[in-house]
PDB file of C-alpha atoms and ligand atoms in Angstrom:
ATOM      1  CA  MET A   3     -34.525  -4.932  82.467  1.00  0.00           C
ATOM      2  CA  LYS A   4     -35.464  -1.526  81.247  1.00  0.00           C
ATOM      3  CA  GLY A   5     -38.895  -0.300  81.748  1.00  0.00           C
ATOM      4  CA  LEU A   6     -40.470  -3.159  83.697  1.00  0.00           C
ATOM      5  CA  ALA A   7     -41.194  -2.338  87.045  1.00  0.00           C
ATOM      6  CA  GLY A   8     -44.684  -0.802  88.166  1.00  0.00           C
ATOM      7  CA  LYS A   9     -45.568  -2.365  84.802  1.00  0.00           C
ATOM      8  CA  THR A  10     -48.791  -4.516  85.068  1.00  0.00           C
ATOM      9  CA  ALA A  11     -48.928  -7.615  83.110  1.00  0.00           C
ATOM     10  CA  LEU A  12     -52.141 -10.150  82.118  1.00  0.00           C
ATOM     11  CA  ILE A  13     -50.779 -13.114  81.738  1.00  0.00           C
ATOM     12  CA  THR A  14     -53.250 -16.068  80.054  1.00  0.00           C
ATOM     13  CA  GLY A  15     -53.330 -19.298  81.421  1.00  0.00           C
ATOM     14  CA  ALA A  16     -50.583 -18.756  83.687  1.00  0.00           C
ATOM     15  CA  SER A  17     -51.499 -21.857  86.140  1.00  0.00           C
ATOM     16  CA  SER A  18     -48.916 -24.180  85.038  1.00  0.00           C
ATOM     17  CA  GLY A  19     -45.136 -24.168  82.524  1.00  0.00           C
ATOM     18  CA  ILE A  20     -44.152 -21.411  80.484  1.00  0.00           C
ATOM     19  CA  GLY A  21     -47.087 -18.711  81.326  1.00  0.00           C
ATOM     20  CA  GLN A  22     -45.969 -19.943  84.882  1.00  0.00           C
ATOM     21  CA  ALA A  23     -42.355 -19.036  84.475  1.00  0.00           C
ATOM     22  CA  ILE A  24     -43.538 -15.747  82.338  1.00  0.00           C
ATOM     23  CA  ALA A  25     -45.196 -14.943  85.364  1.00  0.00           C
ATOM     24  CA  ILE A  26     -42.988 -15.691  88.211  1.00  0.00           C
ATOM     25  CA  ARG A  27     -39.953 -14.080  86.375  1.00  0.00           C
ATOM     26  CA  LEU A  28     -41.670 -10.225  85.175  1.00  0.00           C
ATOM     27  CA  ALA A  29     -42.598 -10.230  88.911  1.00  0.00           C
ATOM     28  CA  GLN A  30     -38.904 -10.695  89.276  1.00  0.00           C
ATOM     29  CA  GLU A  31     -38.653  -7.644  87.160  1.00  0.00           C
ATOM     30  CA  GLY A  32     -40.882  -5.557  89.004  1.00  0.00           C
ATOM     31  CA  CYS A  33     -43.653  -5.964  87.281  1.00  0.00           C
ATOM     32  CA  ASN A  34     -47.009  -6.270  88.884  1.00  0.00           C
ATOM     33  CA  ILE A  35     -49.038  -9.581  87.452  1.00  0.00           C
ATOM     34  CA  VAL A  36     -52.573 -10.477  86.617  1.00  0.00           C
ATOM     35  CA  ILE A  37     -52.562 -14.640  86.426  1.00  0.00           C
ATOM     36  CA  ASN A  38     -55.216 -15.583  84.357  1.00  0.00           C
ATOM     37  CA  TYR A  39     -56.553 -19.554  84.846  1.00  0.00           C
ATOM     38  CA  ARG A  40     -59.242 -20.623  83.496  1.00  0.00           C
ATOM     39  CA  LYS A  41     -60.367 -23.312  86.156  1.00  0.00           C
ATOM     40  CA  SER A  42     -59.290 -24.456  89.051  1.00  0.00           C
ATOM     41  CA  PRO A  43     -56.906 -22.259  90.981  1.00  0.00           C
ATOM     42  CA  GLU A  44     -54.462 -24.048  92.519  1.00  0.00           C
ATOM     43  CA  GLY A  45     -51.672 -23.853  89.821  1.00  0.00           C
ATOM     44  CA  ALA A  46     -52.263 -19.640  89.626  1.00  0.00           C
ATOM     45  CA  GLU A  47     -51.783 -19.628  93.480  1.00  0.00           C
ATOM     46  CA  ALA A  48     -48.534 -21.895  93.225  1.00  0.00           C
ATOM     47  CA  THR A  49     -47.727 -18.913  90.385  1.00  0.00           C
ATOM     48  CA  GLU A  50     -48.411 -16.404  92.449  1.00  0.00           C
ATOM     49  CA  GLU A  51     -46.657 -17.788  95.862  1.00  0.00           C
ATOM     50  CA  GLN A  52     -43.885 -18.188  94.585  1.00  0.00           C
ATOM     51  CA  ALA A  53     -43.664 -15.402  92.314  1.00  0.00           C
ATOM     52  CA  MET A  54     -43.909 -13.160  95.313  1.00  0.00           C
ATOM     53  CA  ARG A  55     -41.264 -15.018  97.100  1.00  0.00           C
ATOM     54  CA  GLN A  56     -38.889 -14.377  93.934  1.00  0.00           C
ATOM     55  CA  ALA A  57     -40.101 -11.098  93.427  1.00  0.00           C
ATOM     56  CA  CYS A  58     -39.815  -9.596  97.053  1.00  0.00           C
ATOM     57  CA  GLY A  59     -35.951 -11.095  97.379  1.00  0.00           C
ATOM     58  CA  GLN A  60     -34.869  -9.156  94.972  1.00  0.00           C
ATOM     59  CA  VAL A  61     -36.719  -5.830  94.010  1.00  0.00           C
ATOM     60  CA  GLU A  62     -36.088  -3.706  96.838  1.00  0.00           C
ATOM     61  CA  GLY A  63     -39.291  -2.485  98.811  1.00  0.00           C
ATOM     62  CA  CYS A  64     -41.382  -5.441  97.513  1.00  0.00           C
ATOM     63  CA  GLY A  65     -44.224  -3.177  95.725  1.00  0.00           C
ATOM     64  CA  VAL A  66     -44.851  -5.904  92.971  1.00  0.00           C
ATOM     65  CA  GLN A  67     -48.719  -7.183  93.578  1.00  0.00           C
ATOM     66  CA  SER A  68     -50.902  -9.805  92.027  1.00  0.00           C
ATOM     67  CA  LEU A  69     -54.270 -10.597  90.987  1.00  0.00           C
ATOM     68  CA  LEU A  70     -55.842 -13.945  90.093  1.00  0.00           C
ATOM     69  CA  VAL A  71     -58.415 -13.820  87.423  1.00  0.00           C
ATOM     70  CA  GLN A  72     -60.505 -16.986  86.492  1.00  0.00           C
ATOM     71  CA  GLY A  73     -61.679 -16.543  83.186  1.00  0.00           C
ATOM     72  CA  ASP A  74     -61.796 -18.835  79.393  1.00  0.00           C
ATOM     73  CA  VAL A  75     -60.206 -16.782  76.328  1.00  0.00           C
ATOM     74  CA  SER A  76     -62.404 -18.743  73.880  1.00  0.00           C
ATOM     75  CA  GLN A  77     -64.974 -17.078  75.879  1.00  0.00           C
ATOM     76  CA  GLU A  78     -65.760 -13.125  74.378  1.00  0.00           C
ATOM     77  CA  GLU A  79     -66.963 -12.264  77.634  1.00  0.00           C
ATOM     78  CA  ASP A  80     -64.566 -13.943  79.689  1.00  0.00           C
ATOM     79  CA  ILE A  81     -61.461 -11.952  78.109  1.00  0.00           C
ATOM     80  CA  VAL A  82     -63.757  -8.730  78.371  1.00  0.00           C
ATOM     81  CA  ARG A  83     -63.891  -9.000  82.210  1.00  0.00           C
ATOM     82  CA  MET A  84     -60.313 -10.170  82.776  1.00  0.00           C
ATOM     83  CA  VAL A  85     -58.751  -7.059  81.083  1.00  0.00           C
ATOM     84  CA  ASN A  86     -61.953  -4.785  82.956  1.00  0.00           C
ATOM     85  CA  ALA A  87     -61.025  -6.454  86.357  1.00  0.00           C
ATOM     86  CA  THR A  88     -57.275  -6.168  85.418  1.00  0.00           C
ATOM     87  CA  VAL A  89     -57.714  -2.432  85.157  1.00  0.00           C
ATOM     88  CA  ASP A  90     -59.859  -2.032  88.102  1.00  0.00           C
ATOM     89  CA  LYS A  91     -56.610  -3.131  90.776  1.00  0.00           C
ATOM     90  CA  PHE A  92     -54.544  -1.603  88.399  1.00  0.00           C
ATOM     91  CA  GLY A  93     -55.660   1.704  87.224  1.00  0.00           C
ATOM     92  CA  HIS A  94     -54.168   0.012  83.603  1.00  0.00           C
ATOM     93  CA  LEU A  95     -52.681  -3.070  81.898  1.00  0.00           C
ATOM     94  CA  ASP A  96     -49.694  -2.549  80.200  1.00  0.00           C
ATOM     95  CA  ILE A  97     -48.222  -5.946  79.312  1.00  0.00           C
ATOM     96  CA  LEU A  98     -50.174  -8.427  77.770  1.00  0.00           C
ATOM     97  CA  ILE A  99     -49.072 -12.131  76.997  1.00  0.00           C
ATOM     98  CA  ASN A 100     -50.970 -14.409  74.628  1.00  0.00           C
ATOM     99  CA  ASN A 101     -49.894 -17.821  76.732  1.00  0.00           C
ATOM    100  CA  ALA A 102     -53.247 -19.605  76.814  1.00  0.00           C
ATOM    101  CA  GLY A 103     -52.105 -22.776  74.251  1.00  0.00           C
ATOM    102  CA  VAL A 104     -53.948 -26.311  73.442  1.00  0.00           C
ATOM    103  CA  GLN A 105     -53.571 -29.114  70.901  1.00  0.00           C
ATOM    104  CA  THR A 106     -54.975 -32.025  70.143  1.00  0.00           C
ATOM    105  CA  GLU A 107     -53.510 -35.270  67.948  1.00  0.00           C
ATOM    106  CA  ARG A 108     -55.615 -36.991  65.327  1.00  0.00           C
ATOM    107  CA  ALA A 109     -55.190 -37.833  61.565  1.00  0.00           C
ATOM    108  CA  SER A 110     -56.330 -34.369  59.881  1.00  0.00           C
ATOM    109  CA  HIS A 111     -59.017 -36.548  57.919  1.00  0.00           C
ATOM    110  CA  GLU A 112     -60.576 -37.605  60.807  1.00  0.00           C
ATOM    111  CA  VAL A 113     -60.903 -34.191  63.232  1.00  0.00           C
ATOM    112  CA  SER A 114     -64.618 -32.984  63.968  1.00  0.00           C
ATOM    113  CA  SER A 115     -65.313 -29.477  63.258  1.00  0.00           C
ATOM    114  CA  ASP A 116     -66.033 -29.106  67.141  1.00  0.00           C
ATOM    115  CA  GLU A 117     -62.696 -30.351  67.910  1.00  0.00           C
ATOM    116  CA  PHE A 118     -61.264 -28.086  65.374  1.00  0.00           C
ATOM    117  CA  ASP A 119     -62.871 -24.878  66.222  1.00  0.00           C
ATOM    118  CA  ARG A 120     -61.491 -25.398  69.825  1.00  0.00           C
ATOM    119  CA  VAL A 121     -58.163 -25.251  69.167  1.00  0.00           C
ATOM    120  CA  ILE A 122     -58.503 -22.434  66.807  1.00  0.00           C
ATOM    121  CA  ALA A 123     -60.889 -20.570  69.604  1.00  0.00           C
ATOM    122  CA  VAL A 124     -58.522 -20.984  72.478  1.00  0.00           C
ATOM    123  CA  ASN A 125     -55.416 -20.139  70.529  1.00  0.00           C
ATOM    124  CA  LEU A 126     -55.839 -18.387  68.212  1.00  0.00           C
ATOM    125  CA  ARG A 127     -59.304 -15.885  68.540  1.00  0.00           C
ATOM    126  CA  GLY A 128     -58.307 -15.905  71.560  1.00  0.00           C
ATOM    127  CA  ALA A 129     -55.626 -14.583  71.532  1.00  0.00           C
ATOM    128  CA  TYR A 130     -57.128 -11.706  69.556  1.00  0.00           C
ATOM    129  CA  LEU A 131     -59.790 -10.872  71.266  1.00  0.00           C
ATOM    130  CA  CYS A 132     -56.916 -10.516  74.520  1.00  0.00           C
ATOM    131  CA  ALA A 133     -55.458  -7.909  71.851  1.00  0.00           C
ATOM    132  CA  ARG A 134     -58.137  -6.178  71.043  1.00  0.00           C
ATOM    133  CA  GLU A 135     -59.673  -5.392  74.284  1.00  0.00           C
ATOM    134  CA  THR A 136     -56.062  -4.741  75.394  1.00  0.00           C
ATOM    135  CA  ILE A 137     -55.347  -2.123  72.674  1.00  0.00           C
ATOM    136  CA  LYS A 138     -58.810  -0.990  73.052  1.00  0.00           C
ATOM    137  CA  HIS A 139     -57.467   0.465  76.548  1.00  0.00           C
ATOM    138  CA  LEU A 140     -54.321   1.360  75.474  1.00  0.00           C
ATOM    139  CA  LEU A 141     -56.043   3.578  73.115  1.00  0.00           C
ATOM    140  CA  GLN A 142     -58.904   5.265  75.244  1.00  0.00           C
ATOM    141  CA  GLN A 143     -55.858   5.645  77.872  1.00  0.00           C
ATOM    142  CA  GLN A 144     -53.385   6.555  75.636  1.00  0.00           C
ATOM    143  CA  ARG A 145     -50.592   4.734  76.916  1.00  0.00           C
ATOM    144  CA  SER A 146     -48.023   2.756  75.483  1.00  0.00           C
ATOM    145  CA  GLY A 147     -48.180  -1.131  75.624  1.00  0.00           C
ATOM    146  CA  VAL A 148     -46.152  -4.021  74.657  1.00  0.00           C
ATOM    147  CA  ILE A 149     -48.237  -7.982  73.335  1.00  0.00           C
ATOM    148  CA  ILE A 150     -46.126 -10.748  73.085  1.00  0.00           C
ATOM    149  CA  ASN A 151     -47.565 -13.961  71.322  1.00  0.00           C
ATOM    150  CA  ILE A 152     -46.527 -17.434  72.342  1.00  0.00           C
ATOM    151  CA  SER A 153     -46.243 -19.068  69.280  1.00  0.00           C
ATOM    152  CA  SER A 154     -44.765 -22.557  68.271  1.00  0.00           C
ATOM    153  CA  VAL A 155     -41.901 -23.658  66.016  1.00  0.00           C
ATOM    154  CA  HIS A 156     -45.232 -25.324  64.452  1.00  0.00           C
ATOM    155  CA  GLU A 157     -45.746 -21.466  63.316  1.00  0.00           C
ATOM    156  CA  ILE A 158     -43.377 -22.369  60.272  1.00  0.00           C
ATOM    157  CA  ILE A 159     -42.990 -25.963  60.676  1.00  0.00           C
ATOM    158  CA  PRO A 160     -46.288 -28.031  59.417  1.00  0.00           C
ATOM    159  CA  ARG A 161     -46.871 -30.595  61.890  1.00  0.00           C
ATOM    160  CA  PRO A 162     -48.751 -33.843  60.548  1.00  0.00           C
ATOM    161  CA  MET A 163     -51.607 -35.479  62.843  1.00  0.00           C
ATOM    162  CA  TYR A 164     -52.562 -31.646  64.639  1.00  0.00           C
ATOM    163  CA  ILE A 165     -54.449 -29.721  62.069  1.00  0.00           C
ATOM    164  CA  SER A 166     -55.989 -27.329  64.238  1.00  0.00           C
ATOM    165  CA  TYR A 167     -52.946 -26.476  65.785  1.00  0.00           C
ATOM    166  CA  SER A 168     -50.222 -25.714  63.342  1.00  0.00           C
ATOM    167  CA  ILE A 169     -53.070 -23.491  61.703  1.00  0.00           C
ATOM    168  CA  SER A 170     -53.569 -21.838  64.818  1.00  0.00           C
ATOM    169  CA  LYS A 171     -49.341 -20.876  65.044  1.00  0.00           C
ATOM    170  CA  GLY A 172     -49.424 -20.487  61.398  1.00  0.00           C
ATOM    171  CA  GLY A 173     -52.609 -17.698  62.183  1.00  0.00           C
ATOM    172  CA  MET A 174     -50.350 -16.036  65.270  1.00  0.00           C
ATOM    173  CA  GLY A 175     -47.722 -15.104  63.060  1.00  0.00           C
ATOM    174  CA  ASN A 176     -49.889 -13.370  60.831  1.00  0.00           C
ATOM    175  CA  LEU A 177     -51.849 -12.189  63.991  1.00  0.00           C
ATOM    176  CA  THR A 178     -48.121 -10.101  65.481  1.00  0.00           C
ATOM    177  CA  LYS A 179     -47.176  -8.789  62.132  1.00  0.00           C
ATOM    178  CA  THR A 180     -50.559  -7.510  61.689  1.00  0.00           C
ATOM    179  CA  LEU A 181     -51.270  -5.911  64.845  1.00  0.00           C
ATOM    180  CA  ALA A 182     -47.588  -4.942  64.988  1.00  0.00           C
ATOM    181  CA  LEU A 183     -48.070  -2.890  61.613  1.00  0.00           C
ATOM    182  CA  GLU A 184     -51.825  -0.818  62.494  1.00  0.00           C
ATOM    183  CA  TYR A 185     -50.589  -0.507  65.797  1.00  0.00           C
ATOM    184  CA  ALA A 186     -46.675   1.093  65.199  1.00  0.00           C
ATOM    185  CA  ASN A 187     -47.548   4.562  65.340  1.00  0.00           C
ATOM    186  CA  ARG A 188     -49.248   3.931  68.881  1.00  0.00           C
ATOM    187  CA  GLY A 189     -46.490   3.369  71.472  1.00  0.00           C
ATOM    188  CA  ILE A 190     -48.241  -0.148  70.586  1.00  0.00           C
ATOM    189  CA  ARG A 191     -45.540  -2.988  69.960  1.00  0.00           C
ATOM    190  CA  VAL A 192     -46.847  -6.660  69.284  1.00  0.00           C
ATOM    191  CA  ASN A 193     -43.905  -9.649  69.121  1.00  0.00           C
ATOM    192  CA  GLY A 194     -44.433 -13.417  69.593  1.00  0.00           C
ATOM    193  CA  ILE A 195     -41.817 -16.370  70.591  1.00  0.00           C
ATOM    194  CA  ALA A 196     -41.592 -19.890  69.067  1.00  0.00           C
ATOM    195  CA  PRO A 197     -40.423 -22.314  71.579  1.00  0.00           C
ATOM    196  CA  GLY A 198     -39.143 -25.498  70.477  1.00  0.00           C
ATOM    197  CA  ALA A 199     -39.672 -27.944  71.942  1.00  0.00           C
ATOM    198  CA  THR A 200     -40.638 -27.512  76.182  1.00  0.00           C
ATOM    199  CA  ILE A 201     -40.253 -29.125  79.105  1.00  0.00           C
ATOM    200  CA  THR A 202     -43.773 -28.366  80.117  1.00  0.00           C
ATOM    201  CA  PRO A 203     -47.315 -30.430  81.719  1.00  0.00           C
ATOM    202  CA  ILE A 204     -48.209 -30.110  77.932  1.00  0.00           C
ATOM    203  CA  ASN A 205     -45.742 -32.175  76.557  1.00  0.00           C
ATOM    204  CA  GLN A 206     -45.971 -34.846  80.064  1.00  0.00           C
ATOM    205  CA  ALA A 207     -46.415 -38.197  77.206  1.00  0.00           C
ATOM    206  CA  TRP A 208     -42.578 -37.849  76.662  1.00  0.00           C
ATOM    207  CA  THR A 209     -40.693 -35.270  79.363  1.00  0.00           C
ATOM    208  CA  GLU A 210     -41.645 -38.309  81.691  1.00  0.00           C
ATOM    209  CA  ASP A 211     -40.554 -41.221  79.568  1.00  0.00           C
ATOM    210  CA  PRO A 212     -36.646 -41.129  79.165  1.00  0.00           C
ATOM    211  CA  GLU A 213     -36.720 -43.282  76.400  1.00  0.00           C
ATOM    212  CA  GLN A 214     -39.086 -40.706  74.496  1.00  0.00           C
ATOM    213  CA  LYS A 215     -37.455 -37.414  75.663  1.00  0.00           C
ATOM    214  CA  ALA A 216     -34.143 -39.053  74.498  1.00  0.00           C
ATOM    215  CA  THR A 217     -35.891 -39.258  71.026  1.00  0.00           C
ATOM    216  CA  VAL A 218     -37.070 -36.172  71.036  1.00  0.00           C
ATOM    217  CA  GLU A 219     -34.057 -34.399  72.112  1.00  0.00           C
ATOM    218  CA  SER A 220     -31.989 -36.904  68.743  1.00  0.00           C
ATOM    219  CA  HIS A 221     -33.751 -34.319  67.059  1.00  0.00           C
ATOM    220  CA  ILE A 222     -32.648 -31.587  67.900  1.00  0.00           C
ATOM    221  CA  PRO A 223     -29.426 -29.641  67.000  1.00  0.00           C
ATOM    222  CA  MET A 224     -28.440 -28.627  70.304  1.00  0.00           C
ATOM    223  CA  GLY A 225     -29.201 -31.624  71.568  1.00  0.00           C
ATOM    224  CA  ARG A 226     -31.792 -30.787  74.070  1.00  0.00           C
ATOM    225  CA  ALA A 227     -35.661 -29.519  75.188  1.00  0.00           C
ATOM    226  CA  GLY A 228     -36.005 -25.905  76.126  1.00  0.00           C
ATOM    227  CA  THR A 229     -36.632 -25.276  79.688  1.00  0.00           C
ATOM    228  CA  SER A 230     -39.863 -22.225  80.782  1.00  0.00           C
ATOM    229  CA  GLU A 231     -37.165 -20.277  82.668  1.00  0.00           C
ATOM    230  CA  GLU A 232     -35.683 -20.021  78.737  1.00  0.00           C
ATOM    231  CA  MET A 233     -38.751 -18.722  77.151  1.00  0.00           C
ATOM    232  CA  ALA A 234     -39.382 -16.473  80.215  1.00  0.00           C
ATOM    233  CA  ALA A 235     -36.011 -14.803  79.818  1.00  0.00           C
ATOM    234  CA  ALA A 236     -37.113 -13.664  76.018  1.00  0.00           C
ATOM    235  CA  VAL A 237     -39.914 -12.746  76.616  1.00  0.00           C
ATOM    236  CA  ALA A 238     -39.206 -10.086  79.666  1.00  0.00           C
ATOM    237  CA  PHE A 239     -36.936  -9.309  76.966  1.00  0.00           C
ATOM    238  CA  LEU A 240     -39.129  -8.501  74.372  1.00  0.00           C
ATOM    239  CA  ALA A 241     -41.352  -6.623  76.824  1.00  0.00           C
ATOM    240  CA  SER A 242     -38.590  -4.336  78.311  1.00  0.00           C
ATOM    241  CA  ASP A 243     -37.412  -0.801  77.122  1.00  0.00           C
ATOM    242  CA  GLU A 244     -34.250  -2.956  75.487  1.00  0.00           C
ATOM    243  CA  ALA A 245     -36.818  -4.186  73.200  1.00  0.00           C
ATOM    244  CA  ALA A 246     -37.754  -0.438  71.859  1.00  0.00           C
ATOM    245  CA  TYR A 247     -37.243  -0.671  68.915  1.00  0.00           C
ATOM    246  CA  ILE A 248     -38.536  -4.316  68.327  1.00  0.00           C
ATOM    247  CA  THR A 249     -41.543  -5.521  66.623  1.00  0.00           C
ATOM    248  CA  GLY A 250     -43.424  -7.498  64.276  1.00  0.00           C
ATOM    249  CA  GLN A 251     -40.984 -10.754  65.108  1.00  0.00           C
ATOM    250  CA  THR A 252     -40.946 -13.654  66.609  1.00  0.00           C
ATOM    251  CA  LEU A 253     -38.431 -14.867  67.872  1.00  0.00           C
ATOM    252  CA  PHE A 254     -37.613 -18.583  67.343  1.00  0.00           C
ATOM    253  CA  ILE A 255     -36.558 -19.809  71.011  1.00  0.00           C
ATOM    254  CA  ASP A 256     -35.310 -24.048  69.756  1.00  0.00           C
ATOM    255  CA  GLY A 257     -32.172 -25.013  70.174  1.00  0.00           C
ATOM    256  CA  GLY A 258     -32.112 -24.479  66.444  1.00  0.00           C
ATOM    257  CA  LEU A 259     -34.873 -27.081  65.781  1.00  0.00           C
ATOM    258  CA  THR A 260     -35.994 -24.525  62.608  1.00  0.00           C
ATOM    259  CA  LEU A 261     -32.194 -25.349  61.061  1.00  0.00           C
ATOM    260  CA  TYR A 262     -33.275 -27.734  58.807  1.00  0.00           C
ATOM    261  CA  ALA A 263     -31.233 -30.668  61.600  1.00  0.00           C
ATOM    262  CA  ASP A 264     -30.627 -32.510  58.061  1.00  0.00           C
ATOM    263  CA  PHE A 265     -28.797 -30.647  56.664  1.00  0.00           C
ATOM    264  CA  ARG A 266     -26.465 -30.873  59.573  1.00  0.00           C
ATOM    265  CA  GLU A 267     -24.409 -33.832  57.640  1.00  0.00           C
ATOM    266  CA  ALA A 268     -23.771 -33.554  53.863  1.00  0.00           C
ATOM    267  CA  TRP A 269     -25.978 -35.696  52.600  1.00  0.00           C
ATOM    268  CA  SER A 270     -26.309 -34.641  48.645  1.00  0.00           C
ATOM    269  CA  ALA A 271     -23.701 -33.180  46.148  1.00  0.00           C
TER     270      ALA A 271
HETATM  271  P1  NAI B  17     -49.379 -26.316  79.459  1.00  0.00           P
HETATM  272  O1  NAI B  17     -50.572 -26.493  79.323  1.00  0.00           O
HETATM  273  O2  NAI B  17     -49.177 -26.234  80.718  1.00  0.00           O
HETATM  274  O3  NAI B  17     -50.015 -24.625  79.627  1.00  0.00           O
HETATM  275  C1  NAI B  17     -51.415 -23.795  78.810  1.00  0.00           C
HETATM  276  C2  NAI B  17     -52.042 -23.490  79.647  1.00  0.00           C
HETATM  277  O4  NAI B  17     -52.635 -22.920  78.902  1.00  0.00           O
HETATM  278  C3  NAI B  17     -52.591 -24.173  80.870  1.00  0.00           C
HETATM  279  O5  NAI B  17     -52.106 -23.692  82.160  1.00  0.00           O
HETATM  280  C4  NAI B  17     -54.363 -23.748  80.207  1.00  0.00           C
HETATM  281  O6  NAI B  17     -54.461 -24.767  81.572  1.00  0.00           O
HETATM  282  C5  NAI B  17     -54.207 -22.610  79.642  1.00  0.00           C
HETATM  283  N1  NAI B  17     -55.234 -23.084  79.021  1.00  0.00           N
HETATM  284  C6  NAI B  17     -55.935 -23.805  78.174  1.00  0.00           C
HETATM  285  N2  NAI B  17     -57.362 -23.296  77.297  1.00  0.00           N
HETATM  286  C7  NAI B  17     -57.689 -22.427  77.565  1.00  0.00           C
HETATM  287  C8  NAI B  17     -57.633 -21.494  77.931  1.00  0.00           C
HETATM  288  N3  NAI B  17     -59.628 -21.609  77.287  1.00  0.00           N
HETATM  289  N4  NAI B  17     -58.340 -20.517  78.410  1.00  0.00           N
HETATM  290  C9  NAI B  17     -57.442 -19.623  79.569  1.00  0.00           C
HETATM  291  N5  NAI B  17     -56.333 -20.560  79.681  1.00  0.00           N
HETATM  292  C10 NAI B  17     -56.722 -21.909  79.117  1.00  0.00           C
HETATM  293  O7  NAI B  17     -48.293 -26.097  77.981  1.00  0.00           O
HETATM  294  P2  NAI B  17     -47.133 -24.829  77.951  1.00  0.00           P
HETATM  295  O8  NAI B  17     -46.009 -25.831  77.147  1.00  0.00           O
HETATM  296  O9  NAI B  17     -47.169 -24.030  79.063  1.00  0.00           O
HETATM  297  O10 NAI B  17     -47.762 -24.261  77.372  1.00  0.00           O
HETATM  298  C11 NAI B  17     -48.004 -22.904  76.673  1.00  0.00           C
HETATM  299  C12 NAI B  17     -48.062 -22.228  75.621  1.00  0.00           C
HETATM  300  O11 NAI B  17     -46.542 -22.702  74.799  1.00  0.00           O
HETATM  301  C13 NAI B  17     -48.935 -22.590  74.151  1.00  0.00           C
HETATM  302  O12 NAI B  17     -50.072 -22.026  73.661  1.00  0.00           O
HETATM  303  C14 NAI B  17     -48.390 -23.807  73.588  1.00  0.00           C
HETATM  304  O13 NAI B  17     -48.711 -23.818  72.806  1.00  0.00           O
HETATM  305  C15 NAI B  17     -46.785 -22.908  73.515  1.00  0.00           C
HETATM  306  N6  NAI B  17     -46.067 -23.824  73.322  1.00  0.00           N
HETATM  307  C16 NAI B  17     -45.463 -24.675  73.998  1.00  0.00           C
HETATM  308  C17 NAI B  17     -44.227 -25.929  73.890  1.00  0.00           C
HETATM  309  C18 NAI B  17     -44.025 -26.521  74.196  1.00  0.00           C
HETATM  310  O14 NAI B  17     -43.190 -28.032  73.801  1.00  0.00           O
HETATM  311  N7  NAI B  17     -44.391 -26.875  75.857  1.00  0.00           N
HETATM  312  C19 NAI B  17     -43.582 -25.809  72.432  1.00  0.00           C
HETATM  313  C20 NAI B  17     -44.408 -24.381  71.410  1.00  0.00           C
HETATM  314  C21 NAI B  17     -45.384 -24.167  71.959  1.00  0.00           C
END
């Protein structure tokens, strides 16, 4: 896609699922990729290996490079270190993908303040701080850049039993819009994608059980869950110059989940 070759992209939580697919796709598009992982490097190494294999099959000369950076996005000093490490190696950071995310399931009246804070600290505060450090860098170097937030259909659909997750993704919608508006005249675009049910490790509880998977998919108008690669394709588009005039938007990629599926058949006159 236009304008991606030679750019540097930092992807948080890129050792599995959607983040891994985004890293691989951006490498295929000719981006240098910075693969953030939180704990053990195995998943990140797998991302790197696949990304390089696929990129080198498709990019002439294979100038694509990668960097693995450990860091917990709930820790401010880790984020500063990650952005500095990126700039030290590549000289610049052009694209930030705020993908790292966690969720916990519990009745809202039983969630402890610690549990609540932990989810918000990763999904929302972490995304903001990564964006802040990236924007500082872009302004300093007077470069244009792109930030993409990986939100969720729960940016707009309330999700009982997942109060902190719902709030974090709802907040992410306004994070996208506020930053987009604030930096629109300085060449920084900020957008989001909102995946519906996607087959990744976060959903292991139902993806590996055929009966539960069928139940989940019965709620989706298109009749199936999405794939990480489908999410990554939209991210590549939004990060590219093909989307040069798009900012402040969240693109819902959900097989129709946000279309009020109950209205598939008429139930009221
Ligand atoms: P996943 O569990 O495979 O990926 C989440 C990644 O975030 C993991 O690699 C994990 O190590 C990393 N992570 C967690 N805490 C971190 C921290 N403190 N610092 C750095 N990295 C951290 O699951 P998936 O599905 O790939 O999730 C990616 C994003 O997509 C999340 O933000 C999630 O909320 C969002 N999403 C996923 C959907 C799905 O159905 N799979 C639907 C809607 C949104």
